[in-house]
Coordinates of C-alpha atoms in Angstrom, one line a residue:
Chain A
X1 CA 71.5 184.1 173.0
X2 CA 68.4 182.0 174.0
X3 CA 68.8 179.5 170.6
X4 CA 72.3 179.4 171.7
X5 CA 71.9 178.5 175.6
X6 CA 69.4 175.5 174.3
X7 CA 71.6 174.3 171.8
X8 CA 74.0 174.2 174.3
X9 CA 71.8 171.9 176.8
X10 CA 71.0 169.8 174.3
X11 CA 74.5 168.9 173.3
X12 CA 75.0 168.5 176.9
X13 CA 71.7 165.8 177.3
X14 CA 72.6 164.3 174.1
X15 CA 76.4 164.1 175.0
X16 CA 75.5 162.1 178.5
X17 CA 73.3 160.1 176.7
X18 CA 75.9 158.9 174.2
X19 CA 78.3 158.4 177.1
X20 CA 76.3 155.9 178.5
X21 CA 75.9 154.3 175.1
X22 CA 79.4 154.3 173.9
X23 CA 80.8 153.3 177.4
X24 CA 79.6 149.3 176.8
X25 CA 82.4 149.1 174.2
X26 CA 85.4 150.2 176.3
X27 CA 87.3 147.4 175.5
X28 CA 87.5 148.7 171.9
X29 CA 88.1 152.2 172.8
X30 CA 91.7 150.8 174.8
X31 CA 92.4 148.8 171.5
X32 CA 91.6 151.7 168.9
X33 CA 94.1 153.4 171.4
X34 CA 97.1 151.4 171.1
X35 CA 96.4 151.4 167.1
X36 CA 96.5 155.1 167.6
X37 CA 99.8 155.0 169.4
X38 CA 101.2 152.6 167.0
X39 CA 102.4 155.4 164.5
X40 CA 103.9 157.9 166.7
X41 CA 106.0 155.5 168.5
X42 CA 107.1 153.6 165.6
X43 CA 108.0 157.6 164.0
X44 CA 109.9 158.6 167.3
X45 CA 111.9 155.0 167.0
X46 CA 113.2 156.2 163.7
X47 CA 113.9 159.6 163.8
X48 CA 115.7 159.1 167.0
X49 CA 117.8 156.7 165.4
X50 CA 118.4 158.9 162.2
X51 CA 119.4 161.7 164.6
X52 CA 121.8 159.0 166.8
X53 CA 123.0 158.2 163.2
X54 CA 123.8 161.6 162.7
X55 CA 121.5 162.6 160.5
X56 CA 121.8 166.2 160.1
X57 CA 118.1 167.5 161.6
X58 CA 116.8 170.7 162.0
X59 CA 115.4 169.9 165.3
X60 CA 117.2 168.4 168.2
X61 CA 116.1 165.2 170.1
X62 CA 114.3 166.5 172.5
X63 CA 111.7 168.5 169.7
X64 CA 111.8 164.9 168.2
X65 CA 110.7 163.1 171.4
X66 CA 107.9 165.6 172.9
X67 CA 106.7 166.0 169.0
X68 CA 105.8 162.3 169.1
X69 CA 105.2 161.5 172.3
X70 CA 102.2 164.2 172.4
X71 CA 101.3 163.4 168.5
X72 CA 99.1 160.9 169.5
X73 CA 96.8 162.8 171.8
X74 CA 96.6 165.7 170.0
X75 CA 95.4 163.0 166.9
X76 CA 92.9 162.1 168.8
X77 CA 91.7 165.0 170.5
X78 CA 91.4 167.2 167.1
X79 CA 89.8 164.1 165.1
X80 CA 87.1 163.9 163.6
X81 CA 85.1 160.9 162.3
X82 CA 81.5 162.1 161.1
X83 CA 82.0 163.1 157.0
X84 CA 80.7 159.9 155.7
X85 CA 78.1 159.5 158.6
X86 CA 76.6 162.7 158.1
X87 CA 76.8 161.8 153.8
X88 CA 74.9 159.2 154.6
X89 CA 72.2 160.6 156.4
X90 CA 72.1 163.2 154.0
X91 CA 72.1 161.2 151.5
X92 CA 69.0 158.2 152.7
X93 CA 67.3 161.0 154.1
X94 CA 67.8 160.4 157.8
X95 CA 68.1 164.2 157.9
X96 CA 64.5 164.3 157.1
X97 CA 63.9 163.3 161.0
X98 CA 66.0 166.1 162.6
X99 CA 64.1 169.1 160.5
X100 CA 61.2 168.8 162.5
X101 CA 63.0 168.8 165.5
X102 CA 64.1 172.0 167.6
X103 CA 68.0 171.0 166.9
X104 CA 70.3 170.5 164.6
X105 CA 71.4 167.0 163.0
X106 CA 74.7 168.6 163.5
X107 CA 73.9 168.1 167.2
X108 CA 74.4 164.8 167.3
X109 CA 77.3 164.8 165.6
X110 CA 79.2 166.8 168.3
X111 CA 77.5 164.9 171.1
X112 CA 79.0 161.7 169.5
X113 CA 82.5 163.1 168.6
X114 CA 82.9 164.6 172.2
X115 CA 81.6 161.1 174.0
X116 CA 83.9 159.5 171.9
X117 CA 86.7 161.4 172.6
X118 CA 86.0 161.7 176.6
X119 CA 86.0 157.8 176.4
X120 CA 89.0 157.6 174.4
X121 CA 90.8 159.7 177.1
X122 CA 90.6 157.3 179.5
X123 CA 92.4 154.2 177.6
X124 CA 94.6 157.0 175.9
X125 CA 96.1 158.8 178.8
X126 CA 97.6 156.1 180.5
X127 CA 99.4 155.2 177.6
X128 CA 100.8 158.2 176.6
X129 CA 101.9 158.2 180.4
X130 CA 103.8 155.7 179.9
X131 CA 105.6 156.7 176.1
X132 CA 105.8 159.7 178.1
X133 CA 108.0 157.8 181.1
X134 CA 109.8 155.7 178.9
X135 CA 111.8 158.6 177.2
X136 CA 111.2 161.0 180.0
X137 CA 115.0 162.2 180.1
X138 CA 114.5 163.7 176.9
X139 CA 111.4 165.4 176.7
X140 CA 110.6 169.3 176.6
X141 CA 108.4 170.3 179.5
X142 CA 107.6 173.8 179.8
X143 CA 107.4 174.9 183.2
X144 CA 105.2 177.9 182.3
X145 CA 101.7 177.3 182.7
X146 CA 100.8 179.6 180.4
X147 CA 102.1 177.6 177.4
X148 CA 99.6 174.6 178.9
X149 CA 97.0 176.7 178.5
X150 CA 97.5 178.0 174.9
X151 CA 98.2 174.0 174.0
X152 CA 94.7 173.5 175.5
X153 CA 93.3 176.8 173.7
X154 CA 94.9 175.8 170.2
X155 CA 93.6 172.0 170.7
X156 CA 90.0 173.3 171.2
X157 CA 90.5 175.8 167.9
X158 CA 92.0 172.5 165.9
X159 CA 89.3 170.2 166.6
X160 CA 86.5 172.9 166.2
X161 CA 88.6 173.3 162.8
X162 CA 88.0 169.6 162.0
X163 CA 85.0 169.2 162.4
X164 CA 84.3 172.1 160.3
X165 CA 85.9 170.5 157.3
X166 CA 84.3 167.3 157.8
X167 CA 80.7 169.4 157.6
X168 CA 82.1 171.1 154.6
X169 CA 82.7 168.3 152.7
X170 CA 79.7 166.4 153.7
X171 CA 77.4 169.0 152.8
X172 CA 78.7 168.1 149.4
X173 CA 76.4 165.1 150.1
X174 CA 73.3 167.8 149.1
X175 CA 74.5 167.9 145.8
X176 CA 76.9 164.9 145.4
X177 CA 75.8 160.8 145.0
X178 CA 79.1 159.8 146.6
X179 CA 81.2 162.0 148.5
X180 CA 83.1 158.2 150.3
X181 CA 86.4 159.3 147.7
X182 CA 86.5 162.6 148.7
X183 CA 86.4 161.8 152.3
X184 CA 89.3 159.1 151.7
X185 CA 91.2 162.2 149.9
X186 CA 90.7 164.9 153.0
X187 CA 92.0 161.4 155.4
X188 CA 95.1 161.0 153.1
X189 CA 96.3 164.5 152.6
X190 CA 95.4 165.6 156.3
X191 CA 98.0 163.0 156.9
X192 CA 100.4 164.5 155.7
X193 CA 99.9 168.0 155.9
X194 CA 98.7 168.5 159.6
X195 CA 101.9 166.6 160.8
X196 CA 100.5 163.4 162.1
X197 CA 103.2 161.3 159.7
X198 CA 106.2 163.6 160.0
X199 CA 107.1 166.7 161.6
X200 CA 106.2 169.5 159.6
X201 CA 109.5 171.3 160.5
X202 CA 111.4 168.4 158.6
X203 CA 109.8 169.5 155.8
X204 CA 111.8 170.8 152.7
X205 CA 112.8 174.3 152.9
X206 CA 111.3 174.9 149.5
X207 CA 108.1 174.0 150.9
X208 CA 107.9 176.1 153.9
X209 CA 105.8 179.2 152.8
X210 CA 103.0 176.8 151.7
X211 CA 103.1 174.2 154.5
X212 CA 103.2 176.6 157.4
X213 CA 100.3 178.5 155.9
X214 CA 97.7 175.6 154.9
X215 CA 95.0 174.9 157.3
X216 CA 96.0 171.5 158.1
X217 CA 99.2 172.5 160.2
X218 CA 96.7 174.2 162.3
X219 CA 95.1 171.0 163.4
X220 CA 97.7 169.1 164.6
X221 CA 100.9 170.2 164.0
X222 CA 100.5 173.9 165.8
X223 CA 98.9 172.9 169.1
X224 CA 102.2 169.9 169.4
X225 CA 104.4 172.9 168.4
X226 CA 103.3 174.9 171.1
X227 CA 104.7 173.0 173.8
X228 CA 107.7 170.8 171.5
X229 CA 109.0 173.8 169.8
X230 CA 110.6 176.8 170.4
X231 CA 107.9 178.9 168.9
X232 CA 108.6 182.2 169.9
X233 CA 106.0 184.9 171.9
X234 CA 105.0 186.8 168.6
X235 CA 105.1 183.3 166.3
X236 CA 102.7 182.1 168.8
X237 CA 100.6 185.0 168.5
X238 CA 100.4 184.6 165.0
X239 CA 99.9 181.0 164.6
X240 CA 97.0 181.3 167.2
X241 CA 95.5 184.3 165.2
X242 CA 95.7 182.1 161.8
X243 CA 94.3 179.4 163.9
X244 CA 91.4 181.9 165.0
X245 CA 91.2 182.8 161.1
X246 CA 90.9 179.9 160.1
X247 CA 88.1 178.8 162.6
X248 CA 85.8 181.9 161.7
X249 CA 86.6 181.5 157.7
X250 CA 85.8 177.9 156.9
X251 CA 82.9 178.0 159.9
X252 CA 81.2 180.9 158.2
X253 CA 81.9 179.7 155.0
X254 CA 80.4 176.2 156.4
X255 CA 77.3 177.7 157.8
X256 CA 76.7 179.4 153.8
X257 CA 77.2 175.9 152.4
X258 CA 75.2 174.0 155.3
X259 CA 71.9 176.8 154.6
X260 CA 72.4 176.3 150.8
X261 CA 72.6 172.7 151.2
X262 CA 69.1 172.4 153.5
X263 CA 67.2 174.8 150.6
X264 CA 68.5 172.5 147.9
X265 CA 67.7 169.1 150.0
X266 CA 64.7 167.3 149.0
X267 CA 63.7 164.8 151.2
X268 CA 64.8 160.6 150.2
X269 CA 62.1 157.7 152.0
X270 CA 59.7 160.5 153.4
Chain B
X1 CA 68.4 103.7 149.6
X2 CA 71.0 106.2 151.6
X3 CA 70.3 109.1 154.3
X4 CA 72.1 111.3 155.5
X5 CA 72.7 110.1 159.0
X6 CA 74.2 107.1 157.5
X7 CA 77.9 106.1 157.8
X8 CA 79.3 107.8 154.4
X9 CA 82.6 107.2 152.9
X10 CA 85.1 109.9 153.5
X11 CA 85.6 112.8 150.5
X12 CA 89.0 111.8 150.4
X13 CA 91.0 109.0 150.0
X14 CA 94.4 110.1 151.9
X15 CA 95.8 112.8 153.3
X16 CA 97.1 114.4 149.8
X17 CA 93.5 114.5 148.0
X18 CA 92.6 116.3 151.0
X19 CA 94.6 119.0 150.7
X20 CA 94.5 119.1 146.6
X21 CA 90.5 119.5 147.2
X22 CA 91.0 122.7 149.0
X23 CA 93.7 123.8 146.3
X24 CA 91.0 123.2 143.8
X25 CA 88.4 124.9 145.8
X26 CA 90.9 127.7 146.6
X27 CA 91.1 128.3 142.7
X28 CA 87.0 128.2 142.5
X29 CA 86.9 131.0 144.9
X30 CA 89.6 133.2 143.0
X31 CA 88.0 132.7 139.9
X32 CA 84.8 133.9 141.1
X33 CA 86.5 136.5 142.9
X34 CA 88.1 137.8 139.5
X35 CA 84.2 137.8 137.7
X36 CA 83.0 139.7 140.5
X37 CA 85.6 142.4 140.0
X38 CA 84.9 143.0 136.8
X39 CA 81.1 143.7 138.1
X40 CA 82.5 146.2 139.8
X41 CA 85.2 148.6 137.7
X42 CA 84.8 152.2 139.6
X43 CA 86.0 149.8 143.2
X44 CA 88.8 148.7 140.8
X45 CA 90.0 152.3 139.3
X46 CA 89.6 153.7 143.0
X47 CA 91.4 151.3 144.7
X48 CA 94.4 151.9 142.0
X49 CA 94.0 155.3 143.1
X50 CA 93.9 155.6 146.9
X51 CA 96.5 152.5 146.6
X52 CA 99.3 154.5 144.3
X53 CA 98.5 158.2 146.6
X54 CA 99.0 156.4 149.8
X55 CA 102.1 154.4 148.2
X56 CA 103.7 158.0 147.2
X57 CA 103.0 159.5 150.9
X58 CA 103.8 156.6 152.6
X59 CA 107.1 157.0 150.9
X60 CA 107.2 160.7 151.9
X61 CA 109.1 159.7 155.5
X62 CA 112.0 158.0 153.6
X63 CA 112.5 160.5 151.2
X64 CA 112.6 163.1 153.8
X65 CA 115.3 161.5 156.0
X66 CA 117.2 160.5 153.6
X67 CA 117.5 164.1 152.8
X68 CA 119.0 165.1 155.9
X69 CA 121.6 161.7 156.0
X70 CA 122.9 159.7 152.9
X71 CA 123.1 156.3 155.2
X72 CA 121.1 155.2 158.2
X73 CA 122.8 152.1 160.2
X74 CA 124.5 150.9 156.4
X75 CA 120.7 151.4 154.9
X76 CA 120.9 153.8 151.3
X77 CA 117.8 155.5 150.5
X78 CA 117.7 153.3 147.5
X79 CA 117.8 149.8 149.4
X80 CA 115.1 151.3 152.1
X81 CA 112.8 152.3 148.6
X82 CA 113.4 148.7 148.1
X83 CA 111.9 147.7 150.8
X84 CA 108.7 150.0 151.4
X85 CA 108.5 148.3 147.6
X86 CA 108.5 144.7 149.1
X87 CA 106.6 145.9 152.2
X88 CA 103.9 146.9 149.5
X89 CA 103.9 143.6 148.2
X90 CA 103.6 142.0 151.4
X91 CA 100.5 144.2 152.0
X92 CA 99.1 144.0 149.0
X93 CA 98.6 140.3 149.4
X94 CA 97.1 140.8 153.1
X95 CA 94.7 142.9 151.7
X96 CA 94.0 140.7 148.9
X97 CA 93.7 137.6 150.4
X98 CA 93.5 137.4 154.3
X99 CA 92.3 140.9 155.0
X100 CA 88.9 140.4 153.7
X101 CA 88.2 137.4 155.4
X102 CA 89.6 138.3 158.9
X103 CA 87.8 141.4 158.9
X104 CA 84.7 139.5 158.7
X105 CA 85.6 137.7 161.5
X106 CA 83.1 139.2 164.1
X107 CA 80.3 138.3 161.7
X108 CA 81.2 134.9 161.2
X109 CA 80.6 134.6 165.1
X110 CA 77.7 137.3 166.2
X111 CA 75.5 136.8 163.6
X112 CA 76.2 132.9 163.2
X113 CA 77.2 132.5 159.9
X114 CA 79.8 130.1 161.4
X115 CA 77.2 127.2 161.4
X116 CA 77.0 126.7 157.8
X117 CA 80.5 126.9 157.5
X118 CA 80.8 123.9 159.9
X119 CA 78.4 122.1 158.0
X120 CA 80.3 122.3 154.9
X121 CA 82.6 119.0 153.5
X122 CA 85.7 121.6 154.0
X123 CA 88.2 123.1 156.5
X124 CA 86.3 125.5 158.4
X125 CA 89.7 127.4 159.4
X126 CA 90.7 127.2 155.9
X127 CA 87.4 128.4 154.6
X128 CA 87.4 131.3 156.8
X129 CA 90.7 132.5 156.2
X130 CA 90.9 132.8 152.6
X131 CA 86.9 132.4 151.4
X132 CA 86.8 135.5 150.5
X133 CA 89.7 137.9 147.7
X134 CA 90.0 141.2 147.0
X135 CA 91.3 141.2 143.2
X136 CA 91.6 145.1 143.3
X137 CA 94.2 144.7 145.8
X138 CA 96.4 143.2 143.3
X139 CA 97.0 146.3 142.1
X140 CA 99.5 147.5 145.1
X141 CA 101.1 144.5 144.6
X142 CA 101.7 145.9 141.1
X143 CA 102.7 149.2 142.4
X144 CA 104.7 147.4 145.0
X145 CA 107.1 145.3 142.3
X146 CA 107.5 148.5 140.4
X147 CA 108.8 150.2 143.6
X148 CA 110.9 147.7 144.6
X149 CA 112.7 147.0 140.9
X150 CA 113.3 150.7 141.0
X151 CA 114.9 150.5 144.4
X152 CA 117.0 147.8 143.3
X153 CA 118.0 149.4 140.5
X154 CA 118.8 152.8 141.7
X155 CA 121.1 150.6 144.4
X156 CA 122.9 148.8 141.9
X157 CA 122.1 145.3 143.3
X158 CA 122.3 142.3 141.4
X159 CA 121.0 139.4 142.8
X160 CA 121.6 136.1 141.8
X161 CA 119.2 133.8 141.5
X162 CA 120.1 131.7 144.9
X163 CA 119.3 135.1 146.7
X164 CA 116.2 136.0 145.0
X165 CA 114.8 132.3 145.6
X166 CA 116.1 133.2 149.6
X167 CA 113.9 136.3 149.2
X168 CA 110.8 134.9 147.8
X169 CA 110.8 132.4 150.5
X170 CA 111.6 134.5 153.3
X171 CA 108.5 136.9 151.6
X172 CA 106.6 134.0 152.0
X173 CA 107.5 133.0 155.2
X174 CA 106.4 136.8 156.4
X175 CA 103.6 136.7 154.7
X176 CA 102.7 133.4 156.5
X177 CA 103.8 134.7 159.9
X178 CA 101.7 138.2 159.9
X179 CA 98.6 136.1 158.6
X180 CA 98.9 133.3 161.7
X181 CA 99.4 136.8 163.9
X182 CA 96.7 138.4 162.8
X183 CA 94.4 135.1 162.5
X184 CA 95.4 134.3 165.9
X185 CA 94.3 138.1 167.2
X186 CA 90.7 137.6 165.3
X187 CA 90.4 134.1 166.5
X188 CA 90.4 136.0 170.0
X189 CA 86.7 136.5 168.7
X190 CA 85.5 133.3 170.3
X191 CA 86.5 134.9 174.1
X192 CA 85.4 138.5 173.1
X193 CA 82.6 138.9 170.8
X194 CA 84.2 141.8 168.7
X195 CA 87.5 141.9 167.4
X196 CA 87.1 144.4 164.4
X197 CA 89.4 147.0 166.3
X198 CA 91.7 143.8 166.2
X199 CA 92.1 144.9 162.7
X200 CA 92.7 148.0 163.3
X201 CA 95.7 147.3 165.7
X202 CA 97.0 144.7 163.4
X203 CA 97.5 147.2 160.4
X204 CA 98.8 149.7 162.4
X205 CA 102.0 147.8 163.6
X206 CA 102.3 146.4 160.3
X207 CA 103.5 149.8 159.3
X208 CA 106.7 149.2 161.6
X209 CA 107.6 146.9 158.4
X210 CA 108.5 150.1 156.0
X211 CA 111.5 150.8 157.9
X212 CA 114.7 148.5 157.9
X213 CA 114.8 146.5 161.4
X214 CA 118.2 148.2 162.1
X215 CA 116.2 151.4 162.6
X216 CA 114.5 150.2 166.2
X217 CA 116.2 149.4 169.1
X218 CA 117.5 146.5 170.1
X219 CA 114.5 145.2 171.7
X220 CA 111.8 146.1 169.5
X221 CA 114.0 144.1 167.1
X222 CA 113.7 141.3 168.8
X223 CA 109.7 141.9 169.3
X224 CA 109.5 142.5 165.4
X225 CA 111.8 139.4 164.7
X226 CA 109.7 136.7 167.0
X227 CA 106.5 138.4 168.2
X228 CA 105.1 140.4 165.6
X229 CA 107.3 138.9 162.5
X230 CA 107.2 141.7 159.9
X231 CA 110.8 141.5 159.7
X232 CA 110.7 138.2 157.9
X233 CA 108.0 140.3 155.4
X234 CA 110.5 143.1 154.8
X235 CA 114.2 143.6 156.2
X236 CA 115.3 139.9 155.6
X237 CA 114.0 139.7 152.0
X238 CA 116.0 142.8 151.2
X239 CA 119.1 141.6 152.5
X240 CA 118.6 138.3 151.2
X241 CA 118.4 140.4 147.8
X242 CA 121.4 142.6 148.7
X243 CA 123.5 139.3 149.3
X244 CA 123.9 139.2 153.1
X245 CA 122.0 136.8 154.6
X246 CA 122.6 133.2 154.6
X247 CA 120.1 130.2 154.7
X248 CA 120.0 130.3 158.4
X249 CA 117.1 133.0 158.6
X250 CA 115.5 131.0 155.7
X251 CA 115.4 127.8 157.7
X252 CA 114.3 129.9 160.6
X253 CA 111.7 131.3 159.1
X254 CA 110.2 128.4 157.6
X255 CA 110.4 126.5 161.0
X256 CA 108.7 129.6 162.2
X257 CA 106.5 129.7 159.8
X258 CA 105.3 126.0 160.5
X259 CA 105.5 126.9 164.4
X260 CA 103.0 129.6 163.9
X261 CA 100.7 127.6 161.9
X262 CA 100.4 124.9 164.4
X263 CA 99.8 127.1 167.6
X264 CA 97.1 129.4 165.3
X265 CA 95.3 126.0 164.7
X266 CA 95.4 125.2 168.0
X267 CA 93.7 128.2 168.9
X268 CA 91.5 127.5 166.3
X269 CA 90.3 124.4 167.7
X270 CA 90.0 125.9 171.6
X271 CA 88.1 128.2 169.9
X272 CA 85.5 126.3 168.3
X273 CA 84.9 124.1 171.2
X274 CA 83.9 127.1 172.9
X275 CA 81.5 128.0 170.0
X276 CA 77.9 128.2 170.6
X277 CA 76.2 128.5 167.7
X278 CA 74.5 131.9 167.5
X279 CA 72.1 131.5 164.4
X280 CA 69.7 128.6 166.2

């Protein structure tokens, strides 16, 4: 519990600290904003006019419209940035510094990604205000608190499962030369299947068993869903126990492959 | 004998040499360009690579509508496969020849590099726009032609060859357009210090360009027609190929085209007079 409680402090220190640091670029956090915005809004254009057009979907408008609209928070606040940072310092030894020191490397890592993200907040928010304004007469607003919460629950779960795929393919870095294509790879088919380029509920039916099943749907896709769809009590419960699952799988199964990776490490420019 | 400081003759007789020097230069640079590729074949195979995946997903979106509706606004699924094929062309040669340059933009100005560009005997716009190529990237445009002949094909369209000179023009002109956009947006560098996000931004509304301009609202039309041109890049192309578009967008575009290229210079020059070097 102790190792815990300091880990915890430090992430805290370190996550202030960064705060500070990142906050003289704001400028380019409210500019990396609107580029994050830039697909969502550009989707919801075009599936709202398919469905004007009469386009046969198997949502209604108002899925359509929330889906988007909240896409590109939920984007950001899952995200995660570090694999080919944390490669690197794998790789030319940086980690070398941080094994002497009572905390992770990994530390650092989740100090940055949650000073980046508080920062981003700020220029994002407003904007998704006003998406949110702009087609506020069709948008699905839950009145029931509860379902806030589990969206905020199930966001937390996603981006803890980011992160956790990001340190299990950079751990490859222990026994890998170049892990940058990989990383590419995990960006590209994340895409796809988390949700972030189309609904996953327009997806074929063919496809469904596999797409509502793979990790990536948890996150993205599943926290927008909670609040967009019409996920009913005991689909909710499920999806949030797979979300769970999924959290405790790949995190103990990154924890084996982090340990294995620090035995097999031999130090680069000590 | 002859120093520098002296009075020198000009490089270039008239106007005409002037520009044929940078043509020639232009072809120096791509040259190189091409014998440093070949330096470096594993960049080549894996930009093939990550260019054909993200060609096939970012295809996914049409497919996937046009599996709930045959036609969108008059658009089939083959003439909008068409045109993510021309958008990838469009693209490909942003990436190949502007891309590499702009994105160096914030260098150029931070670190200084900009004063031994202005030394040079050579535009300095010019030479920071398109110093710099990307050969790899000539592979999407590959990709791209592929896609869009299959489009065409699978939409039965025959264009003559009036249309498919309309086409390659009004390509052009998009082309043109996005990179006086985007040149504009990084020439913002002078003001602001950094403008790699700028980038960022910039390839991100691109993306509006894979879908038919019929598929936005009447406003955003307008935005994507005059503001941020990738219509001219993709819609107007394709239905310059599909045989209903007269000259009149051609003319506009090119007088747009020659619009743009004015006010980026302009900016250009603003720019630079607020330039203090950052090297000395």
């Amino acid at each position: 519990m102790n190792t815990v409680v300091r880990n915890l402090r430090v992430v805290r220190r370190m996550t202030a600290a960064e705060i500070a640091q990142q906050s003289v670029y704001r400028g380019a956090w409210i500019i990396f904003m609107l580029a994050n915005i830039c697909m969502p809004v550009i989707s919801l254009l075009i599936w709202r006019t398919a469905l004007a057009n009469g386009a046969k979907l198997p949502v209604d408008e108002r899925y359509i419209t929330t889906y988007f609209v909240l896409l590109g928070f939920v984007t950001m606040a899952t995200s995660s940035w570090m694999a080919a940072f944390l490669a690197n310092d794998i790789r030319l030894g940086k980690l070398s510094s941080w094994m002497v020191r009572p905390a992770s490397l990994l530390v650092k890592f989740v100090a940055n990604n949650l000073s980046e993200k508080f920062l981003k907040l700020f220029a994002l928010v407003p904007m998704i205000g006003i998406v949110w304004w702009i087609f506020r007469d069709s948008m699905n607003i839950p009145a029931d608190a509860g379902r806030w919460a589990l969206f905020a629950v199930s966001i937390v779960l996603g981006a803890v499962l980011v992160f956790t795929i990001d340190i299990l393919i950079a751990a490859l870095a222990f026994w890998m030369d170049d892990v940058g294509a990989l990383v590419q790879a995990r960006v590209i088919i994340a895409s796809v299947l988390s949700g972030a380029v189309v609904p996953l509920a327009l997806m074929p039916a063919w496809s469904r068993g596999f797409v509502d099943h793979q990790p990536f749907r948890y996150t993205v896709s599943f926290p927008v869903e909670i609040v967009a769809g019409q996920l009913t009590g005991r689909e909710l419960l499920a999806g949030l126990g797979i979300q769970l699952g999924y959290v405790v799988v790949l995190g103990a199964l990154a924890r084996l492959v982090w340990a294995a990776g620090i035995r097999a490490y031999s130090a680069v420019g000590a | 004998m002859n120093t520098y400081a002296e009075e020198r003759p000009s490089l270039d007789r008239n106007w005409l040499q002037l520009q044929w020097r940078h043509v020639r230069l232009w072809r120096r640079f791509f040259a190189q360009a091409v014998v440093r590729e070949t330096h470096y074949r594993a960049h080549f195979l894996t930009t093939l690579l990550v260019g054909l995946v993200q060609l096939g997903l970012g295809i996914v979106p049409t497919l996937l509508l046009f599996g709930f509706t045959s036609e969108v606004h008059g658009w089939s699924r083959a003439e909008v496969i068409a045109l993510v094929g021309v958008f990838q062309i469009v693209t490909g040669l942003i990436a190949t020849f502007v891309a590499p340059n702009l994105n160096r933009m914030t260098t150029y100005l931070t670190e200084g590099e900009l004063d031994s560009v202005l030394l040079r005997p050579v535009s300095s716009q010019f030479y920071l726009t398109l110093r710099w190529i990307n050969v790899a990237e000539l592979t999407n445009v590959a990709s791209g032609i592929v896609v869009l002949v299959i489009g065409l094909v699978q939409s039965d369209l025959r264009p003559g060859f009036g249309q498919v000179v309309q086409a390659v023009v009004l390509a052009g002109c998009g082309l043109v357009l996005l990179t006086a956009v985007w040149s504009a947006m990084s020439f913002l560098a002078f003001w602001l210090q950094s403008v790699n996000p700028i980038g960022v931004v910039f390839l991100s509304m691109v993306e509006a360009g894979r879908y038919p301009l019929v598929f936005f609202p009447v406003a955003v039309r307008t935005f994507l027609t005059f503001a941020f041109p990738v219509a001219f890049a993709t819609t107007f192309p394709v239905r310059a190929l599909a045989g209903d578009l007269g000259w009149g967008p051609v003319v506009l575009g090119l007088g747009l085209a020659v619009v743009a290229m004015t006010l980026v210079r302009l900016v250009w020059r603003r720019g630079l007079l607020t330039y203090s070097s950052a090297s000395s």
